[in-house]
Amino acid sequence: MRSRLISDFLNSLTKDESFIELKKCCGSMAWVAKLIDQGPFQNDDELKNAARYCWEELDRAQQLEAFAAHPRIGNLASLPEKLSNTKKWASGEQKGIADATEEEISGLARQNDNYFRKFGYIFIVCASGLTATQMLDMLNERLPNDADTEFRIASDEQLKITLLRLGKLTHNE
């Protein structure tokens, strides 16, 4: 159970402290700056609506910056290379990989490489609660998409991740 509202927590921070906390939620510097400028927040609904609005206002390069902050699905070894302050969150979000078979891990690695070659960025999916099989199925389903369709899907998935992480700010997870 949260000890306090996320909006109250963020409102109590300095801009620099807010930047550090919000960067845990989304790797886009522009999103973080835009959201800070939207505060203070009356309540968590207002905060989440502002987070969505700020995400939708980003250009492609700013959204790609957020994508690049993630490890590849199934590649938990790459976590230290990414934001060290989200390692625990990303590990938990990808915990469905823990029970994966070698075949699933191999398939995820292979298809992640194919995805990256085709689209130029890593496969973005809100992996919380998904098994390795489900993630691999989603990757396989999305790989045939055209570039514009896939970018919209990846963008929507990134927003889901961002909102999920925003909800974790006042948790000790």
Tab-separated table of N, CA and C in Angstrom:
chain	number	residue	atom	x	y	z
A	1	MET	N	0.835	-1.188	0.000
A	1	MET	CA	0.000	0.000	0.000
A	1	MET	C	0.877	1.246	0.000
A	2	ARG	N	0.511	2.203	-0.843
A	2	ARG	CA	1.266	3.442	-0.913
A	2	ARG	C	1.077	4.256	0.350
A	3	SER	N	2.158	4.860	0.796
A	3	SER	CA	2.064	5.697	1.979
A	3	SER	C	1.550	7.086	1.629
A	4	ARG	N	1.683	7.487	0.380
A	4	ARG	CA	1.203	8.800	-0.020
A	4	ARG	C	0.888	8.838	-1.508
A	5	LEU	N	0.155	9.827	-1.907
A	5	LEU	CA	-0.177	9.981	-3.319
A	5	LEU	C	1.074	10.322	-4.111
A	6	ILE	N	1.134	9.855	-5.336
A	6	ILE	CA	2.269	10.151	-6.206
A	6	ILE	C	2.347	11.658	-6.434
A	7	SER	N	1.200	12.280	-6.659
A	7	SER	CA	1.185	13.728	-6.901
A	7	SER	C	1.719	14.489	-5.697
A	8	ASP	N	1.340	14.096	-4.493
A	8	ASP	CA	1.859	14.759	-3.290
A	8	ASP	C	3.366	14.567	-3.192
A	9	PHE	N	3.817	13.356	-3.488
A	9	PHE	CA	5.249	13.058	-3.450
A	9	PHE	C	5.998	13.963	-4.418
A	10	LEU	N	5.559	14.027	-5.673
A	10	LEU	CA	6.243	14.855	-6.673
A	10	LEU	C	6.161	16.340	-6.329
A	11	ASN	N	5.002	16.767	-5.844
A	11	ASN	CA	4.845	18.180	-5.488
A	11	ASN	C	5.781	18.598	-4.364
A	12	SER	N	6.213	17.639	-3.546
A	12	SER	CA	7.084	17.962	-2.408
A	12	SER	C	8.554	18.067	-2.803
A	13	LEU	N	8.883	17.721	-4.029
A	13	LEU	CA	10.279	17.687	-4.464
A	13	LEU	C	10.708	18.974	-5.145
A	14	THR	N	12.004	19.222	-5.144
A	14	THR	CA	12.560	20.304	-5.949
A	14	THR	C	12.528	19.870	-7.413
A	15	LYS	N	12.784	20.797	-8.316
A	15	LYS	CA	12.821	20.435	-9.743
A	15	LYS	C	13.893	19.378	-10.012
A	16	ASP	N	15.052	19.547	-9.409
A	16	ASP	CA	16.133	18.579	-9.618
A	16	ASP	C	15.746	17.206	-9.084
A	17	GLU	N	15.131	17.160	-7.918
A	17	GLU	CA	14.687	15.884	-7.352
A	17	GLU	C	13.593	15.259	-8.207
A	18	SER	N	12.680	16.086	-8.692
A	18	SER	CA	11.617	15.587	-9.575
A	18	SER	C	12.204	15.001	-10.845
A	19	PHE	N	13.207	15.667	-11.390
A	19	PHE	CA	13.844	15.184	-12.606
A	19	PHE	C	14.403	13.779	-12.382
A	20	ILE	N	15.109	13.586	-11.280
A	20	ILE	CA	15.699	12.277	-10.969
A	20	ILE	C	14.611	11.216	-10.845
A	21	GLU	N	13.547	11.532	-10.131
A	21	GLU	CA	12.464	10.558	-9.927
A	21	GLU	C	11.719	10.253	-11.220
A	22	LEU	N	11.410	11.275	-12.000
A	22	LEU	CA	10.640	11.058	-13.228
A	22	LEU	C	11.469	10.370	-14.307
A	23	LYS	N	12.777	10.550	-14.282
A	23	LYS	CA	13.652	9.872	-15.242
A	23	LYS	C	13.600	8.356	-15.035
A	24	LYS	N	13.234	7.920	-13.819
A	24	LYS	CA	13.061	6.488	-13.563
A	24	LYS	C	11.848	5.942	-14.323
A	25	CYS	N	10.916	6.810	-14.628
A	25	CYS	CA	9.667	6.404	-15.280
A	25	CYS	C	9.762	6.411	-16.791
A	26	CYS	N	10.561	7.322	-17.319
A	26	CYS	CA	10.659	7.483	-18.766
A	26	CYS	C	12.022	8.065	-19.111
A	27	GLY	N	12.680	7.457	-20.087
A	27	GLY	CA	14.018	7.880	-20.472
A	27	GLY	C	14.086	9.081	-21.392
A	28	SER	N	12.952	9.702	-21.683
A	28	SER	CA	12.953	10.895	-22.535
A	28	SER	C	13.125	12.135	-21.674
A	29	MET	N	14.232	12.830	-21.874
A	29	MET	CA	14.496	14.058	-21.112
A	29	MET	C	13.403	15.094	-21.374
A	30	ALA	N	12.919	15.150	-22.608
A	30	ALA	CA	11.876	16.129	-22.938
A	30	ALA	C	10.590	15.818	-22.179
A	31	TRP	N	10.225	14.534	-22.079
A	31	TRP	CA	9.018	14.158	-21.330
A	31	TRP	C	9.148	14.582	-19.880
A	32	VAL	N	10.294	14.302	-19.291
A	32	VAL	CA	10.524	14.661	-17.890
A	32	VAL	C	10.378	16.172	-17.706
A	33	ALA	N	11.036	16.940	-18.559
A	33	ALA	CA	10.984	18.404	-18.446
A	33	ALA	C	9.562	18.931	-18.639
A	34	LYS	N	8.856	18.392	-19.632
A	34	LYS	CA	7.482	18.834	-19.884
A	34	LYS	C	6.574	18.515	-18.697
A	35	LEU	N	6.741	17.325	-18.114
A	35	LEU	CA	5.883	16.949	-16.994
A	35	LEU	C	6.170	17.812	-15.769
A	36	ILE	N	7.419	18.095	-15.523
A	36	ILE	CA	7.768	18.976	-14.399
A	36	ILE	C	7.111	20.337	-14.590
A	37	ASP	N	7.134	20.845	-15.817
A	37	ASP	CA	6.522	22.150	-16.103
A	37	ASP	C	5.012	22.150	-15.908
A	38	GLN	N	4.378	20.979	-15.965
A	38	GLN	CA	2.930	20.875	-15.791
A	38	GLN	C	2.507	20.969	-14.319
A	39	GLY	N	3.437	20.679	-13.404
A	39	GLY	CA	3.102	20.649	-11.974
A	39	GLY	C	2.942	22.033	-11.382
A	40	PRO	N	2.506	22.124	-10.158
A	40	PRO	CA	2.140	21.042	-9.245
A	40	PRO	C	0.798	20.407	-9.651
A	41	PHE	N	0.582	19.197	-9.147
A	41	PHE	CA	-0.587	18.411	-9.521
A	41	PHE	C	-1.586	18.353	-8.376
A	42	GLN	N	-2.857	18.524	-8.707
A	42	GLN	CA	-3.926	18.494	-7.704
A	42	GLN	C	-4.113	17.087	-7.124
A	43	ASN	N	-3.930	16.070	-8.000
A	43	ASN	CA	-4.156	14.684	-7.583
A	43	ASN	C	-3.497	13.751	-8.594
A	44	ASP	N	-3.563	12.461	-8.328
A	44	ASP	CA	-2.904	11.485	-9.197
A	44	ASP	C	-3.537	11.397	-10.583
A	45	ASP	N	-4.844	11.600	-10.679
A	45	ASP	CA	-5.481	11.579	-11.999
A	45	ASP	C	-4.955	12.716	-12.865
A	46	GLU	N	-4.817	13.888	-12.277
A	46	GLU	CA	-4.275	15.025	-13.027
A	46	GLU	C	-2.840	14.733	-13.456
A	47	LEU	N	-2.060	14.146	-12.576
A	47	LEU	CA	-0.678	13.786	-12.897
A	47	LEU	C	-0.633	12.800	-14.056
A	48	LYS	N	-1.441	11.764	-14.013
A	48	LYS	CA	-1.440	10.751	-15.079
A	48	LYS	C	-1.918	11.334	-16.405
A	49	ASN	N	-2.911	12.201	-16.352
A	49	ASN	CA	-3.371	12.863	-17.575
A	49	ASN	C	-2.274	13.745	-18.154
A	50	ALA	N	-1.561	14.452	-17.286
A	50	ALA	CA	-0.443	15.290	-17.738
A	50	ALA	C	0.664	14.424	-18.327
A	51	ALA	N	0.919	13.272	-17.709
A	51	ALA	CA	1.953	12.359	-18.217
A	51	ALA	C	1.598	11.891	-19.626
A	52	ARG	N	0.334	11.546	-19.834
A	52	ARG	CA	-0.129	11.121	-21.176
A	52	ARG	C	0.018	12.269	-22.182
A	53	TYR	N	-0.445	13.443	-21.775
A	53	TYR	CA	-0.374	14.612	-22.654
A	53	TYR	C	1.078	14.898	-23.045
A	54	CYS	N	1.974	14.892	-22.072
A	54	CYS	CA	3.386	15.179	-22.353
A	54	CYS	C	3.985	14.136	-23.290
A	55	TRP	N	3.593	12.871	-23.126
A	55	TRP	CA	4.089	11.822	-24.018
A	55	TRP	C	3.605	12.072	-25.439
A	56	GLU	N	2.354	12.405	-25.589
A	56	GLU	CA	1.787	12.626	-26.920
A	56	GLU	C	2.375	13.853	-27.609
A	57	GLU	N	2.916	14.772	-26.844
A	57	GLU	CA	3.521	15.985	-27.401
A	57	GLU	C	4.965	15.780	-27.880
A	58	LEU	N	5.549	14.635	-27.566
A	58	LEU	CA	6.932	14.383	-27.965
A	58	LEU	C	7.028	14.066	-29.455
A	59	ASP	N	8.167	14.437	-30.030
A	59	ASP	CA	8.416	14.032	-31.410
A	59	ASP	C	9.052	12.642	-31.425
A	60	ARG	N	9.238	12.115	-32.597
A	60	ARG	CA	9.752	10.750	-32.748
A	60	ARG	C	11.110	10.565	-32.065
A	61	ALA	N	12.017	11.501	-32.250
A	61	ALA	CA	13.355	11.393	-31.650
A	61	ALA	C	13.270	11.366	-30.123
A	62	GLN	N	12.386	12.159	-29.568
A	62	GLN	CA	12.224	12.184	-28.110
A	62	GLN	C	11.623	10.878	-27.599
A	63	GLN	N	10.720	10.279	-28.357
A	63	GLN	CA	10.170	8.991	-27.966
A	63	GLN	C	11.220	7.888	-28.119
A	64	LEU	N	12.020	7.963	-29.179
A	64	LEU	CA	13.084	6.978	-29.369
A	64	LEU	C	14.101	7.033	-28.226
A	65	GLU	N	14.314	8.216	-27.683
A	65	GLU	CA	15.206	8.347	-26.524
A	65	GLU	C	14.667	7.522	-25.356
A	66	ALA	N	13.370	7.536	-25.174
A	66	ALA	CA	12.754	6.730	-24.110
A	66	ALA	C	12.924	5.243	-24.406
A	67	PHE	N	12.719	4.836	-25.646
A	67	PHE	CA	12.882	3.429	-26.021
A	67	PHE	C	14.302	2.955	-25.701
A	68	ALA	N	15.280	3.796	-26.031
A	68	ALA	CA	16.691	3.420	-25.880
A	68	ALA	C	17.102	3.216	-24.422
A	69	ALA	N	16.294	3.694	-23.492
A	69	ALA	CA	16.623	3.555	-22.070
A	69	ALA	C	16.295	2.165	-21.537
A	70	HIS	N	15.657	1.332	-22.350
A	70	HIS	CA	15.238	-0.003	-21.912
A	70	HIS	C	16.234	-1.075	-22.338
A	71	PRO	N	16.341	-2.124	-21.531
A	71	PRO	CA	17.089	-3.296	-21.989
A	71	PRO	C	16.235	-4.061	-22.989
A	72	ARG	N	16.861	-4.852	-23.813
A	72	ARG	CA	16.093	-5.722	-24.711
A	72	ARG	C	15.334	-6.741	-23.875
A	73	ILE	N	14.124	-7.047	-24.279
A	73	ILE	CA	13.331	-8.067	-23.593
A	73	ILE	C	14.131	-9.368	-23.554
A	74	GLY	N	14.253	-9.902	-22.361
A	74	GLY	CA	14.960	-11.160	-22.185
A	74	GLY	C	16.449	-11.010	-21.970
A	75	ASN	N	16.984	-9.800	-22.141
A	75	ASN	CA	18.417	-9.589	-21.972
A	75	ASN	C	18.661	-8.825	-20.682
A	76	LEU	N	18.475	-9.500	-19.559
A	76	LEU	CA	18.647	-8.841	-18.270
A	76	LEU	C	20.099	-8.473	-18.009
A	77	ALA	N	21.035	-9.081	-18.734
A	77	ALA	CA	22.443	-8.733	-18.587
A	77	ALA	C	22.707	-7.303	-19.043
A	78	SER	N	21.835	-6.761	-19.898
A	78	SER	CA	22.036	-5.394	-20.379
A	78	SER	C	21.512	-4.345	-19.405
A	79	LEU	N	20.872	-4.777	-18.332
A	79	LEU	CA	20.325	-3.815	-17.376
A	79	LEU	C	21.364	-2.835	-16.828
A	80	PRO	N	22.557	-3.301	-16.424
A	80	PRO	CA	23.516	-2.337	-15.884
A	80	PRO	C	23.909	-1.251	-16.878
A	81	GLU	N	23.807	-1.541	-18.176
A	81	GLU	CA	24.139	-0.551	-19.200
A	81	GLU	C	23.085	0.546	-19.280
A	82	LYS	N	21.897	0.249	-18.812
A	82	LYS	CA	20.800	1.204	-18.873
A	82	LYS	C	20.714	1.955	-17.560
A	83	LEU	N	19.640	2.600	-17.326
A	83	LEU	CA	19.487	3.381	-16.102
A	83	LEU	C	19.587	2.492	-14.875
A	84	SER	N	20.630	2.683	-14.118
A	84	SER	CA	20.848	1.823	-12.953
A	84	SER	C	19.749	1.981	-11.914
A	85	ASN	N	19.095	3.119	-11.875
A	85	ASN	CA	18.042	3.329	-10.873
A	85	ASN	C	16.714	2.686	-11.246
A	86	THR	N	16.629	2.033	-12.408
A	86	THR	CA	15.407	1.301	-12.773
A	86	THR	C	15.661	-0.190	-12.909
A	87	LYS	N	16.829	-0.643	-12.505
A	87	LYS	CA	17.176	-2.062	-12.656
A	87	LYS	C	16.152	-2.960	-11.972
A	88	LYS	N	15.781	-2.624	-10.758
A	88	LYS	CA	14.838	-3.459	-10.009
A	88	LYS	C	13.480	-3.467	-10.708
A	89	TRP	N	13.032	-2.314	-11.191
A	89	TRP	CA	11.748	-2.245	-11.885
A	89	TRP	C	11.779	-3.064	-13.164
A	90	ALA	N	12.813	-2.865	-13.978
A	90	ALA	CA	12.893	-3.569	-15.261
A	90	ALA	C	12.993	-5.075	-15.044
A	91	SER	N	13.742	-5.489	-14.027
A	91	SER	CA	13.836	-6.919	-13.723
A	91	SER	C	12.463	-7.474	-13.357
A	92	GLY	N	11.739	-6.751	-12.530
A	92	GLY	CA	10.404	-7.179	-12.135
A	92	GLY	C	9.439	-7.188	-13.297
A	93	GLU	N	9.568	-6.200	-14.177
A	93	GLU	CA	8.690	-6.121	-15.332
A	93	GLU	C	8.949	-7.279	-16.296
A	94	GLN	N	10.175	-7.777	-16.315
A	94	GLN	CA	10.520	-8.877	-17.208
A	94	GLN	C	10.636	-10.205	-16.459
A	95	LYS	N	10.013	-10.306	-15.297
A	95	LYS	CA	10.186	-11.530	-14.518
A	95	LYS	C	9.613	-12.763	-15.208
A	96	GLY	N	8.772	-12.584	-16.220
A	96	GLY	CA	8.247	-13.711	-16.990
A	96	GLY	C	9.334	-14.464	-17.740
A	97	ILE	N	10.500	-13.845	-17.883
A	97	ILE	CA	11.628	-14.480	-18.562
A	97	ILE	C	12.271	-15.541	-17.664
A	98	ALA	N	12.114	-15.397	-16.356
A	98	ALA	CA	12.796	-16.286	-15.399
A	98	ALA	C	12.502	-17.760	-15.649
A	99	ASP	N	11.302	-18.084	-16.081
A	99	ASP	CA	10.922	-19.479	-16.306
A	99	ASP	C	11.003	-19.884	-17.778
A	100	ALA	N	11.622	-19.053	-18.585
A	100	ALA	CA	11.693	-19.328	-20.020
A	100	ALA	C	12.610	-20.506	-20.321
A	101	THR	N	12.253	-21.223	-21.353
A	101	THR	CA	13.105	-22.315	-21.824
A	101	THR	C	14.253	-21.720	-22.642
A	102	GLU	N	15.276	-22.523	-22.868
A	102	GLU	CA	16.389	-22.068	-23.710
A	102	GLU	C	15.893	-21.703	-25.101
A	103	GLU	N	14.933	-22.478	-25.582
A	103	GLU	CA	14.363	-22.218	-26.909
A	103	GLU	C	13.673	-20.851	-26.947
A	104	GLU	N	12.928	-20.522	-25.895
A	104	GLU	CA	12.252	-19.218	-25.833
A	104	GLU	C	13.266	-18.078	-25.740
A	105	ILE	N	14.283	-18.251	-24.918
A	105	ILE	CA	15.321	-17.222	-24.783
A	105	ILE	C	16.018	-17.012	-26.119
A	106	SER	N	16.347	-18.114	-26.780
A	106	SER	CA	16.997	-18.040	-28.088
A	106	SER	C	16.086	-17.351	-29.105
A	107	GLY	N	14.804	-17.711	-29.080
A	107	GLY	CA	13.838	-17.098	-29.994
A	107	GLY	C	13.689	-15.612	-29.734
A	108	LEU	N	13.629	-15.227	-28.474
A	108	LEU	CA	13.541	-13.800	-28.130
A	108	LEU	C	14.775	-13.048	-28.619
A	109	ALA	N	15.944	-13.617	-28.394
A	109	ALA	CA	17.185	-12.962	-28.831
A	109	ALA	C	17.207	-12.807	-30.349
A	110	ARG	N	16.876	-13.887	-31.055
A	110	ARG	CA	16.893	-13.870	-32.522
A	110	ARG	C	15.876	-12.859	-33.068
A	111	GLN	N	14.654	-12.916	-32.544
A	111	GLN	CA	13.613	-12.035	-33.053
A	111	GLN	C	13.840	-10.575	-32.630
A	112	ASN	N	14.425	-10.372	-31.457
A	112	ASN	CA	14.794	-9.013	-31.061
A	112	ASN	C	15.804	-8.429	-32.046
A	113	ASP	N	16.772	-9.243	-32.458
A	113	ASP	CA	17.752	-8.786	-33.448
A	113	ASP	C	17.070	-8.467	-34.774
A	114	ASN	N	16.146	-9.333	-35.207
A	114	ASN	CA	15.414	-9.085	-36.456
A	114	ASN	C	14.594	-7.805	-36.354
A	115	TYR	N	13.954	-7.619	-35.218
A	115	TYR	CA	13.138	-6.426	-34.978
A	115	TYR	C	14.012	-5.174	-35.054
A	116	PHE	N	15.143	-5.211	-34.362
A	116	PHE	CA	16.038	-4.051	-34.359
A	116	PHE	C	16.530	-3.728	-35.764
A	117	ARG	N	16.894	-4.751	-36.512
A	117	ARG	CA	17.344	-4.521	-37.892
A	117	ARG	C	16.237	-3.888	-38.744
A	118	LYS	N	15.013	-4.333	-38.545
A	118	LYS	CA	13.905	-3.822	-39.353
A	118	LYS	C	13.494	-2.406	-38.947
A	119	PHE	N	13.373	-2.158	-37.641
A	119	PHE	CA	12.805	-0.884	-37.189
A	119	PHE	C	13.830	0.113	-36.659
A	120	GLY	N	15.009	-0.350	-36.277
A	120	GLY	CA	16.045	0.564	-35.810
A	120	GLY	C	15.966	0.909	-34.329
A	121	TYR	N	15.122	0.240	-33.599
A	121	TYR	CA	15.019	0.413	-32.151
A	121	TYR	C	14.592	-0.914	-31.548
A	122	ILE	N	14.769	-1.043	-30.228
A	122	ILE	CA	14.445	-2.310	-29.582
A	122	ILE	C	12.935	-2.513	-29.502
A	123	PHE	N	12.554	-3.770	-29.366
A	123	PHE	CA	11.151	-4.144	-29.203
A	123	PHE	C	10.664	-3.617	-27.856
A	124	ILE	N	9.638	-2.787	-27.895
A	124	ILE	CA	9.067	-2.195	-26.684
A	124	ILE	C	7.714	-2.842	-26.427
A	125	VAL	N	7.600	-3.428	-25.233
A	125	VAL	CA	6.342	-4.016	-24.800
A	125	VAL	C	6.257	-3.849	-23.294
A	126	CYS	N	5.070	-3.566	-22.810
A	126	CYS	CA	4.849	-3.530	-21.369
A	126	CYS	C	4.784	-4.990	-20.927
A	127	ALA	N	5.898	-5.491	-20.401
A	127	ALA	CA	6.077	-6.921	-20.151
A	127	ALA	C	5.515	-7.383	-18.809
A	128	SER	N	5.050	-6.477	-17.990
A	128	SER	CA	4.549	-6.864	-16.670
A	128	SER	C	3.431	-7.890	-16.801
A	129	GLY	N	3.619	-9.013	-16.116
A	129	GLY	CA	2.606	-10.065	-16.116
A	129	GLY	C	2.645	-10.986	-17.314
A	130	LEU	N	3.553	-10.759	-18.251
A	130	LEU	CA	3.628	-11.593	-19.447
A	130	LEU	C	4.677	-12.683	-19.281
A	131	THR	N	4.397	-13.840	-19.833
A	131	THR	CA	5.380	-14.924	-19.863
A	131	THR	C	6.306	-14.711	-21.055
A	132	ALA	N	7.401	-15.454	-21.069
A	132	ALA	CA	8.316	-15.391	-22.201
A	132	ALA	C	7.600	-15.789	-23.493
A	133	THR	N	6.750	-16.789	-23.409
A	133	THR	CA	5.993	-17.233	-24.583
A	133	THR	C	5.104	-16.113	-25.102
A	134	GLN	N	4.420	-15.428	-24.201
A	134	GLN	CA	3.551	-14.326	-24.618
A	134	GLN	C	4.359	-13.194	-25.252
A	135	MET	N	5.511	-12.879	-24.665
A	135	MET	CA	6.354	-11.816	-25.233
A	135	MET	C	6.860	-12.205	-26.617
A	136	LEU	N	7.282	-13.461	-26.766
A	136	LEU	CA	7.764	-13.926	-28.061
A	136	LEU	C	6.627	-13.922	-29.079
A	137	ASP	N	5.459	-14.339	-28.670
A	137	ASP	CA	4.297	-14.301	-29.572
A	137	ASP	C	4.004	-12.865	-30.015
A	138	MET	N	4.050	-11.933	-29.070
A	138	MET	CA	3.790	-10.527	-29.410
A	138	MET	C	4.860	-10.000	-30.367
A	139	LEU	N	6.096	-10.354	-30.111
A	139	LEU	CA	7.184	-9.915	-30.977
A	139	LEU	C	6.963	-10.460	-32.383
A	140	ASN	N	6.643	-11.747	-32.472
A	140	ASN	CA	6.397	-12.361	-33.786
A	140	ASN	C	5.198	-11.741	-34.495
A	141	GLU	N	4.156	-11.391	-33.741
A	141	GLU	CA	2.966	-10.762	-34.335
A	141	GLU	C	3.271	-9.352	-34.839
A	142	ARG	N	4.125	-8.644	-34.137
A	142	ARG	CA	4.408	-7.254	-34.508
A	142	ARG	C	5.501	-7.113	-35.555
A	143	LEU	N	6.346	-8.080	-35.694
A	143	LEU	CA	7.468	-7.988	-36.636
A	143	LEU	C	7.035	-7.704	-38.081
A	144	PRO	N	5.930	-8.255	-38.573
A	144	PRO	CA	5.511	-7.953	-39.950
A	144	PRO	C	4.926	-6.542	-40.152
A	145	ASN	N	4.678	-5.803	-39.077
A	145	ASN	CA	4.073	-4.472	-39.208
A	145	ASN	C	4.918	-3.547	-40.056
A	146	ASP	N	4.250	-2.571	-40.674
A	146	ASP	CA	4.985	-1.518	-41.366
A	146	ASP	C	5.542	-0.561	-40.303
A	147	ALA	N	6.481	0.265	-40.694
A	147	ALA	CA	7.205	1.123	-39.748
A	147	ALA	C	6.285	2.070	-38.968
A	148	ASP	N	5.332	2.698	-39.637
A	148	ASP	CA	4.451	3.644	-38.947
A	148	ASP	C	3.540	2.956	-37.944
A	149	THR	N	2.964	1.835	-38.348
A	149	THR	CA	2.090	1.081	-37.445
A	149	THR	C	2.867	0.624	-36.225
A	150	GLU	N	4.049	0.078	-36.456
A	150	GLU	CA	4.839	-0.438	-35.334
A	150	GLU	C	5.286	0.674	-34.401
A	151	PHE	N	5.645	1.817	-34.950
A	151	PHE	CA	6.065	2.911	-34.067
A	151	PHE	C	4.908	3.348	-33.164
A	152	ARG	N	3.698	3.399	-33.709
A	152	ARG	CA	2.530	3.768	-32.891
A	152	ARG	C	2.303	2.744	-31.772
A	153	ILE	N	2.444	1.466	-32.106
A	153	ILE	CA	2.265	0.420	-31.090
A	153	ILE	C	3.351	0.529	-30.028
A	154	ALA	N	4.599	0.674	-30.452
A	154	ALA	CA	5.712	0.792	-29.502
A	154	ALA	C	5.530	2.020	-28.617
A	155	SER	N	5.062	3.108	-29.200
A	155	SER	CA	4.809	4.330	-28.442
A	155	SER	C	3.732	4.109	-27.380
A	156	ASP	N	2.666	3.414	-27.760
A	156	ASP	CA	1.596	3.100	-26.789
A	156	ASP	C	2.119	2.201	-25.671
A	157	GLU	N	2.965	1.248	-26.020
A	157	GLU	CA	3.540	0.348	-25.012
A	157	GLU	C	4.459	1.123	-24.065
A	158	GLN	N	5.230	2.054	-24.618
A	158	GLN	CA	6.109	2.878	-23.780
A	158	GLN	C	5.278	3.701	-22.796
A	159	LEU	N	4.165	4.236	-23.249
A	159	LEU	CA	3.308	5.002	-22.350
A	159	LEU	C	2.780	4.121	-21.225
A	160	LYS	N	2.400	2.883	-21.534
A	160	LYS	CA	1.949	1.952	-20.492
A	160	LYS	C	3.048	1.736	-19.454
A	161	ILE	N	4.283	1.531	-19.932
A	161	ILE	CA	5.425	1.328	-19.030
A	161	ILE	C	5.630	2.568	-18.167
A	162	THR	N	5.577	3.726	-18.789
A	162	THR	CA	5.784	4.983	-18.074
A	162	THR	C	4.749	5.159	-16.973
A	163	LEU	N	3.487	4.921	-17.288
A	163	LEU	CA	2.427	5.082	-16.289
A	163	LEU	C	2.561	4.044	-15.173
A	164	LEU	N	2.946	2.831	-15.535
A	164	LEU	CA	3.176	1.791	-14.530
A	164	LEU	C	4.291	2.215	-13.573
A	165	ARG	N	5.373	2.716	-14.127
A	165	ARG	CA	6.501	3.149	-13.299
A	165	ARG	C	6.163	4.398	-12.488
A	166	LEU	N	5.377	5.267	-13.047
A	166	LEU	CA	4.948	6.442	-12.296
A	166	LEU	C	4.211	6.008	-11.038
A	167	GLY	N	3.408	4.973	-11.148
A	167	GLY	CA	2.688	4.435	-10.005
A	167	GLY	C	3.596	3.809	-8.967
A	168	LYS	N	4.811	3.455	-9.357
A	168	LYS	CA	5.766	2.825	-8.434
A	168	LYS	C	6.632	3.839	-7.669
A	169	LEU	N	6.530	5.086	-8.011
A	169	LEU	CA	7.420	6.076	-7.409
A	169	LEU	C	7.347	6.123	-5.876
A	170	THR	N	6.191	5.935	-5.323
A	170	THR	CA	6.074	6.021	-3.872
A	170	THR	C	6.074	4.658	-3.200
A	171	HIS	N	6.358	3.630	-3.999
A	171	HIS	CA	6.459	2.269	-3.459
A	171	HIS	C	7.914	1.989	-3.117
A	172	ASN	N	8.154	1.078	-2.270
A	172	ASN	CA	9.516	0.630	-1.995
A	172	ASN	C	9.796	-0.658	-2.731
A	173	GLU	N	9.500	-0.682	-4.037
A	173	GLU	CA	9.702	-1.888	-4.851
A	173	GLU	C	11.056	-1.828	-5.534
